[in-house]
Amino acid sequence: MAISDYILNSNETTIGLDEIHLSDFNKNALSQLLKEFKHLEILSKYKLPIDNKIFLFGHTGCGKTTTAKAIAQALNKKIIILNLGTVVSSRLGETAKNITDVFKKAMREKAVLFLDEFDSIGKLRDHDDKDSSEMKRLVNTVIQLIDEMPNETMLIAATNHPKVIDSALLRRFQLRLEYVLPTDKQLDNYYDTLLKPFPEEFRNIKRSYNISYAEVKDITFSAVKNAIIASEEAKEKAGIRENIEQEAK
């Protein structure tokens, strides 16, 4: 298959890093990262390495993919998204070639390479000896590609299952940022932000907690849509009754 068959393109509007609900630690780390890229030329002059390899891990729906897109936007770079869950196959030799091709493309274009489901590289190690040996070769290939990555290119890897990933891979990432479920207060603030654009009559929804921001967004919009539709249907029924009453007169 061609490289383009594996690369995901998103048409979603990207929001800025300042609009993402990040922990203070993650916010400060990413702010420092952007400053390093802003002053990349002078840092390179002194042969100082750039933190251009980021590992994002934690609960699903807490903003890892959104963060990767926002970083690319902040750096004014193209983002290449590769879901490793769809690339890693039983033919690991072919997988290594496909991943290598995508890495090379990102390097040529000085892009942001976002590898989602990064744990897919480690999961197959639990299979039989042949698969384990092939997976080790794939891991070694990825390690070599990461080591060859120039300062101008950024690698962002994301996973919900960090414990299954080879430790040699993890050591390649200068930044490791954890994404955890938001607190009840943080979720209430997010609910309020989402509901603010709608009329008061549609804001009274049942709120759920101990969930991700993505789940809150789905719950909120679903509830608001249902309320709006119910309101419109009630108006239609009231209009029909009024017409019937007028005709009866």
mmCIF file of C-alpha atoms in Angstrom:
data_model
loop_
_atom_site.group_PDB
_atom_site.id
_atom_site.type_symbol
_atom_site.label_atom_id
_atom_site.label_comp_id
_atom_site.label_asym_id
_atom_site.label_seq_id
_atom_site.Cartn_x
_atom_site.Cartn_y
_atom_site.Cartn_z
ATOM 1 C CA MET A 1 0.000 0.000 0.000
ATOM 2 C CA ALA A 2 1.089 3.598 -0.583
ATOM 3 C CA ILE A 3 2.183 5.833 2.283
ATOM 4 C CA SER A 4 -0.927 7.956 1.806
ATOM 5 C CA ASP A 5 -3.103 4.934 2.576
ATOM 6 C CA TYR A 6 -1.845 4.947 6.160
ATOM 7 C CA ILE A 7 -1.796 8.680 6.861
ATOM 8 C CA LEU A 8 -4.926 10.118 8.452
ATOM 9 C CA ASN A 9 -6.122 13.570 7.477
ATOM 10 C CA SER A 10 -8.346 15.548 9.821
ATOM 11 C CA ASN A 11 -10.734 18.248 8.640
ATOM 12 C CA GLU A 12 -11.564 19.272 12.212
ATOM 13 C CA THR A 13 -10.903 22.844 13.241
ATOM 14 C CA THR A 14 -7.822 22.954 15.441
ATOM 15 C CA ILE A 15 -8.013 24.853 18.702
ATOM 16 C CA GLY A 16 -5.075 26.612 20.324
ATOM 17 C CA LEU A 17 -3.008 25.158 23.163
ATOM 18 C CA ASP A 18 -4.350 27.859 25.470
ATOM 19 C CA GLU A 19 -7.878 26.528 24.864
ATOM 20 C CA ILE A 20 -7.033 22.953 25.855
ATOM 21 C CA HIS A 21 -7.649 21.902 29.452
ATOM 22 C CA LEU A 22 -4.075 21.030 30.449
ATOM 23 C CA SER A 23 -2.542 20.465 33.865
ATOM 24 C CA ASP A 24 -0.152 23.176 35.025
ATOM 25 C CA PHE A 25 2.800 20.821 34.546
ATOM 26 C CA ASN A 26 1.815 19.928 30.982
ATOM 27 C CA LYS A 27 1.057 23.554 30.156
ATOM 28 C CA ASN A 28 4.471 24.727 31.362
ATOM 29 C CA ALA A 29 6.307 21.882 29.614
ATOM 30 C CA LEU A 30 4.631 22.616 26.276
ATOM 31 C CA SER A 31 5.231 26.343 26.674
ATOM 32 C CA GLN A 32 8.951 25.651 27.109
ATOM 33 C CA LEU A 33 8.848 23.347 24.081
ATOM 34 C CA LEU A 34 7.417 26.079 21.859
ATOM 35 C CA LYS A 35 10.044 28.531 23.081
ATOM 36 C CA GLU A 36 12.812 26.093 22.139
ATOM 37 C CA PHE A 37 11.455 25.792 18.612
ATOM 38 C CA LYS A 38 11.111 29.552 18.363
ATOM 39 C CA HIS A 39 14.829 29.879 19.154
ATOM 40 C CA LEU A 40 15.885 26.693 17.376
ATOM 41 C CA GLU A 41 18.516 28.399 15.237
ATOM 42 C CA ILE A 42 20.498 29.886 18.104
ATOM 43 C CA LEU A 43 20.198 26.711 20.209
ATOM 44 C CA SER A 44 21.447 24.647 17.260
ATOM 45 C CA LYS A 45 24.369 27.030 16.892
ATOM 46 C CA TYR A 46 25.494 25.992 20.364
ATOM 47 C CA LYS A 47 24.774 22.337 19.504
ATOM 48 C CA LEU A 48 22.039 22.111 22.115
ATOM 49 C CA PRO A 49 19.409 19.409 21.494
ATOM 50 C CA ILE A 50 15.761 20.388 21.051
ATOM 51 C CA ASP A 51 13.042 18.568 22.961
ATOM 52 C CA ASN A 52 11.295 17.363 19.823
ATOM 53 C CA LYS A 53 10.141 13.933 21.009
ATOM 54 C CA ILE A 54 7.025 13.934 23.180
ATOM 55 C CA PHE A 55 5.222 10.989 24.735
ATOM 56 C CA LEU A 56 1.578 11.587 25.705
ATOM 57 C CA PHE A 57 -0.124 8.958 27.830
ATOM 58 C CA GLY A 58 -3.202 8.545 29.971
ATOM 59 C CA HIS A 59 -6.960 8.263 29.857
ATOM 60 C CA THR A 60 -8.684 8.330 26.499
ATOM 61 C CA GLY A 61 -10.571 11.467 25.544
ATOM 62 C CA CYS A 62 -8.470 13.821 27.681
ATOM 63 C CA GLY A 63 -6.850 15.750 24.837
ATOM 64 C CA LYS A 64 -3.787 13.901 23.541
ATOM 65 C CA THR A 65 -4.732 14.112 19.855
ATOM 66 C CA THR A 66 -6.031 17.664 20.269
ATOM 67 C CA THR A 67 -2.717 18.624 21.873
ATOM 68 C CA ALA A 68 -0.713 17.191 18.967
ATOM 69 C CA LYS A 69 -2.762 19.171 16.443
ATOM 70 C CA ALA A 70 -2.471 22.357 18.507
ATOM 71 C CA ILE A 71 1.315 21.981 18.732
ATOM 72 C CA ALA A 72 1.558 21.634 14.951
ATOM 73 C CA GLN A 73 -0.602 24.731 14.529
ATOM 74 C CA ALA A 74 1.483 26.723 17.037
ATOM 75 C CA LEU A 75 4.668 25.757 15.186
ATOM 76 C CA ASN A 76 3.048 26.415 11.784
ATOM 77 C CA LYS A 77 3.959 22.902 10.713
ATOM 78 C CA LYS A 78 2.097 20.226 8.804
ATOM 79 C CA ILE A 79 0.930 17.328 10.967
ATOM 80 C CA ILE A 80 1.190 13.746 9.733
ATOM 81 C CA ILE A 81 -1.066 11.421 11.723
ATOM 82 C CA LEU A 82 -0.345 7.703 11.744
ATOM 83 C CA ASN A 83 -2.489 5.272 13.728
ATOM 84 C CA LEU A 84 -0.144 2.400 14.485
ATOM 85 C CA GLY A 85 -3.101 0.168 15.313
ATOM 86 C CA THR A 86 -3.964 0.100 11.603
ATOM 87 C CA VAL A 87 -0.372 -0.251 10.384
ATOM 88 C CA VAL A 88 1.075 -2.998 12.575
ATOM 89 C CA SER A 89 0.205 -6.308 10.954
ATOM 90 C CA SER A 90 1.278 -9.951 11.008
ATOM 91 C CA ARG A 91 3.705 -9.079 8.201
ATOM 92 C CA LEU A 92 6.019 -7.093 10.449
ATOM 93 C CA GLY A 93 8.694 -6.727 7.789
ATOM 94 C CA GLU A 94 6.202 -4.828 5.658
ATOM 95 C CA THR A 95 5.126 -2.841 8.730
ATOM 96 C CA ALA A 96 8.714 -1.710 9.344
ATOM 97 C CA LYS A 97 8.971 -0.463 5.754
ATOM 98 C CA ASN A 98 5.689 1.442 5.952
ATOM 99 C CA ILE A 99 6.634 3.124 9.233
ATOM 100 C CA THR A 100 10.070 3.987 7.847
ATOM 101 C CA ASP A 101 8.471 5.611 4.791
ATOM 102 C CA VAL A 102 6.246 7.780 7.002
ATOM 103 C CA PHE A 103 9.169 8.827 9.207
ATOM 104 C CA LYS A 104 11.195 9.791 6.133
ATOM 105 C CA LYS A 105 8.261 11.813 4.786
ATOM 106 C CA ALA A 106 7.964 13.710 8.080
ATOM 107 C CA MET A 107 11.698 14.423 8.079
ATOM 108 C CA ARG A 108 11.663 15.704 4.492
ATOM 109 C CA GLU A 109 8.761 18.009 5.216
ATOM 110 C CA LYS A 110 10.024 19.079 8.682
ATOM 111 C CA ALA A 111 6.578 18.168 9.937
ATOM 112 C CA VAL A 112 5.005 17.037 13.182
ATOM 113 C CA LEU A 113 4.640 13.248 13.127
ATOM 114 C CA PHE A 114 1.873 12.045 15.438
ATOM 115 C CA LEU A 115 1.893 8.304 16.171
ATOM 116 C CA ASP A 116 -1.387 7.281 17.794
ATOM 117 C CA GLU A 117 -1.901 3.934 19.564
ATOM 118 C CA PHE A 118 1.854 3.734 20.109
ATOM 119 C CA ASP A 119 1.330 0.655 22.300
ATOM 120 C CA SER A 120 0.612 -1.353 19.135
ATOM 121 C CA ILE A 121 4.368 -1.695 18.694
ATOM 122 C CA GLY A 122 4.634 -3.521 22.007
ATOM 123 C CA LYS A 123 1.522 -5.667 22.222
ATOM 124 C CA LEU A 124 2.645 -8.346 19.773
ATOM 125 C CA ARG A 125 5.633 -9.249 21.962
ATOM 126 C CA ASP A 126 3.310 -11.537 23.897
ATOM 127 C CA HIS A 127 2.817 -13.826 20.899
ATOM 128 C CA ASP A 128 4.989 -16.829 19.964
ATOM 129 C CA ASP A 129 8.774 -16.716 19.596
ATOM 130 C CA LYS A 130 8.701 -15.859 15.894
ATOM 131 C CA ASP A 131 6.381 -12.883 16.424
ATOM 132 C CA SER A 132 8.450 -11.772 19.414
ATOM 133 C CA SER A 133 11.628 -11.811 17.342
ATOM 134 C CA GLU A 134 9.964 -9.902 14.500
ATOM 135 C CA MET A 135 8.542 -7.353 16.941
ATOM 136 C CA LYS A 136 11.993 -6.770 18.432
ATOM 137 C CA ARG A 137 13.316 -6.021 14.955
ATOM 138 C CA LEU A 138 10.435 -3.586 14.402
ATOM 139 C CA VAL A 139 11.139 -1.887 17.738
ATOM 140 C CA ASN A 140 14.824 -1.586 16.797
ATOM 141 C CA THR A 141 13.824 -0.008 13.473
ATOM 142 C CA VAL A 142 11.640 2.567 15.215
ATOM 143 C CA ILE A 143 14.396 3.323 17.761
ATOM 144 C CA GLN A 144 16.837 3.964 14.922
ATOM 145 C CA LEU A 145 14.341 6.225 13.141
ATOM 146 C CA ILE A 146 13.740 8.226 16.322
ATOM 147 C CA ASP A 147 17.482 8.614 16.886
ATOM 148 C CA GLU A 148 17.897 9.930 13.335
ATOM 149 C CA MET A 149 15.168 12.535 13.665
ATOM 150 C CA PRO A 150 16.517 16.077 13.116
ATOM 151 C CA ASN A 151 15.665 19.043 15.345
ATOM 152 C CA GLU A 152 13.342 20.562 12.731
ATOM 153 C CA THR A 153 10.990 17.556 12.871
ATOM 154 C CA MET A 154 8.833 16.735 15.874
ATOM 155 C CA LEU A 155 7.648 13.312 16.981
ATOM 156 C CA ILE A 156 4.596 12.961 19.221
ATOM 157 C CA ALA A 157 3.523 9.489 20.345
ATOM 158 C CA ALA A 158 0.311 8.787 22.243
ATOM 159 C CA THR A 159 -1.129 5.805 24.055
ATOM 160 C CA ASN A 160 -3.692 4.818 26.658
ATOM 161 C CA HIS A 161 -1.522 1.840 27.689
ATOM 162 C CA PRO A 162 2.035 3.016 28.458
ATOM 163 C CA LYS A 163 3.023 -0.044 30.488
ATOM 164 C CA VAL A 164 3.205 -2.362 27.469
ATOM 165 C CA ILE A 165 5.723 -0.225 25.574
ATOM 166 C CA ASP A 166 9.363 -1.237 25.378
ATOM 167 C CA SER A 167 11.466 0.743 27.854
ATOM 168 C CA ALA A 168 14.117 1.355 25.188
ATOM 169 C CA LEU A 169 11.489 3.214 23.160
ATOM 170 C CA LEU A 170 10.317 5.270 26.114
ATOM 171 C CA ARG A 171 13.852 6.465 26.848
ATOM 172 C CA ARG A 172 13.927 8.215 23.458
ATOM 173 C CA PHE A 173 11.292 10.756 24.523
ATOM 174 C CA GLN A 174 12.531 13.871 26.323
ATOM 175 C CA LEU A 175 9.026 14.857 27.447
ATOM 176 C CA ARG A 176 6.517 12.428 28.926
ATOM 177 C CA LEU A 177 3.211 14.061 29.730
ATOM 178 C CA GLU A 178 0.380 12.289 31.514
ATOM 179 C CA TYR A 179 -3.282 13.038 30.831
ATOM 180 C CA VAL A 180 -5.627 12.226 33.712
ATOM 181 C CA LEU A 181 -9.377 12.492 34.196
ATOM 182 C CA PRO A 182 -10.441 16.024 35.169
ATOM 183 C CA THR A 183 -11.797 16.868 38.616
ATOM 184 C CA ASP A 184 -15.479 17.589 39.235
ATOM 185 C CA LYS A 185 -14.713 21.324 39.431
ATOM 186 C CA GLN A 186 -12.847 21.242 36.121
ATOM 187 C CA LEU A 187 -15.740 19.369 34.518
ATOM 188 C CA ASP A 188 -18.271 21.871 35.871
ATOM 189 C CA ASN A 189 -16.254 24.695 34.324
ATOM 190 C CA TYR A 190 -16.184 22.804 31.037
ATOM 191 C CA TYR A 191 -19.941 22.138 31.172
ATOM 192 C CA ASP A 192 -20.501 25.860 31.780
ATOM 193 C CA THR A 193 -18.271 26.783 28.827
ATOM 194 C CA LEU A 194 -20.073 24.397 26.478
ATOM 195 C CA LEU A 195 -23.547 25.501 27.594
ATOM 196 C CA LYS A 196 -22.889 29.254 27.591
ATOM 197 C CA PRO A 197 -23.797 29.858 23.876
ATOM 198 C CA PHE A 198 -27.260 28.297 24.281
ATOM 199 C CA PRO A 199 -30.456 29.926 25.652
ATOM 200 C CA GLU A 200 -31.080 29.393 29.374
ATOM 201 C CA GLU A 201 -33.945 26.995 28.693
ATOM 202 C CA PHE A 202 -31.550 24.474 27.114
ATOM 203 C CA ARG A 203 -28.817 24.621 29.767
ATOM 204 C CA ASN A 204 -30.486 22.527 32.444
ATOM 205 C CA ILE A 205 -28.948 19.152 31.632
ATOM 206 C CA LYS A 206 -27.957 16.210 33.814
ATOM 207 C CA ARG A 207 -24.218 16.361 34.467
ATOM 208 C CA SER A 208 -22.016 13.271 34.720
ATOM 209 C CA TYR A 209 -18.607 13.125 36.401
ATOM 210 C CA ASN A 210 -15.501 10.921 36.546
ATOM 211 C CA ILE A 211 -15.373 11.040 32.751
ATOM 212 C CA SER A 212 -13.191 12.703 30.114
ATOM 213 C CA TYR A 213 -13.655 16.085 28.427
ATOM 214 C CA ALA A 214 -14.548 14.317 25.193
ATOM 215 C CA GLU A 215 -17.320 12.393 26.940
ATOM 216 C CA VAL A 216 -18.633 15.603 28.549
ATOM 217 C CA LYS A 217 -18.779 17.250 25.134
ATOM 218 C CA ASP A 218 -20.762 14.328 23.667
ATOM 219 C CA ILE A 219 -23.155 14.237 26.634
ATOM 220 C CA THR A 220 -23.708 18.007 26.608
ATOM 221 C CA PHE A 221 -24.345 18.389 22.901
ATOM 222 C CA SER A 222 -26.615 15.333 22.841
ATOM 223 C CA ALA A 223 -28.700 16.700 25.717
ATOM 224 C CA VAL A 224 -28.921 20.186 24.193
ATOM 225 C CA LYS A 225 -29.934 18.789 20.801
ATOM 226 C CA ASN A 226 -32.652 16.681 22.423
ATOM 227 C CA ALA A 227 -33.939 19.714 24.334
ATOM 228 C CA ILE A 228 -34.021 21.871 21.206
ATOM 229 C CA ILE A 229 -35.796 19.191 19.186
ATOM 230 C CA ALA A 230 -38.328 18.609 21.987
ATOM 231 C CA SER A 231 -39.001 22.356 22.123
ATOM 232 C CA GLU A 232 -39.528 22.566 18.351
ATOM 233 C CA GLU A 233 -41.839 19.541 18.334
ATOM 234 C CA ALA A 234 -43.855 21.026 21.181
ATOM 235 C CA LYS A 235 -44.251 24.243 19.169
ATOM 236 C CA GLU A 236 -45.383 22.231 16.132
ATOM 237 C CA LYS A 237 -47.987 20.346 18.177
ATOM 238 C CA ALA A 238 -49.210 23.590 19.717
ATOM 239 C CA GLY A 239 -49.519 25.096 16.230
ATOM 240 C CA ILE A 240 -51.510 22.123 14.970
ATOM 241 C CA ARG A 241 -53.902 22.323 17.943
ATOM 242 C CA GLU A 242 -54.355 26.060 17.364
ATOM 243 C CA ASN A 243 -55.209 25.461 13.686
ATOM 244 C CA ILE A 244 -57.701 22.777 14.592
ATOM 245 C CA GLU A 245 -59.357 25.027 17.148
ATOM 246 C CA GLN A 246 -59.569 27.907 14.642
ATOM 247 C CA GLU A 247 -61.094 25.631 11.997
ATOM 248 C CA ALA A 248 -63.607 24.357 14.542
ATOM 249 C CA LYS A 249 -64.776 27.898 15.113
#
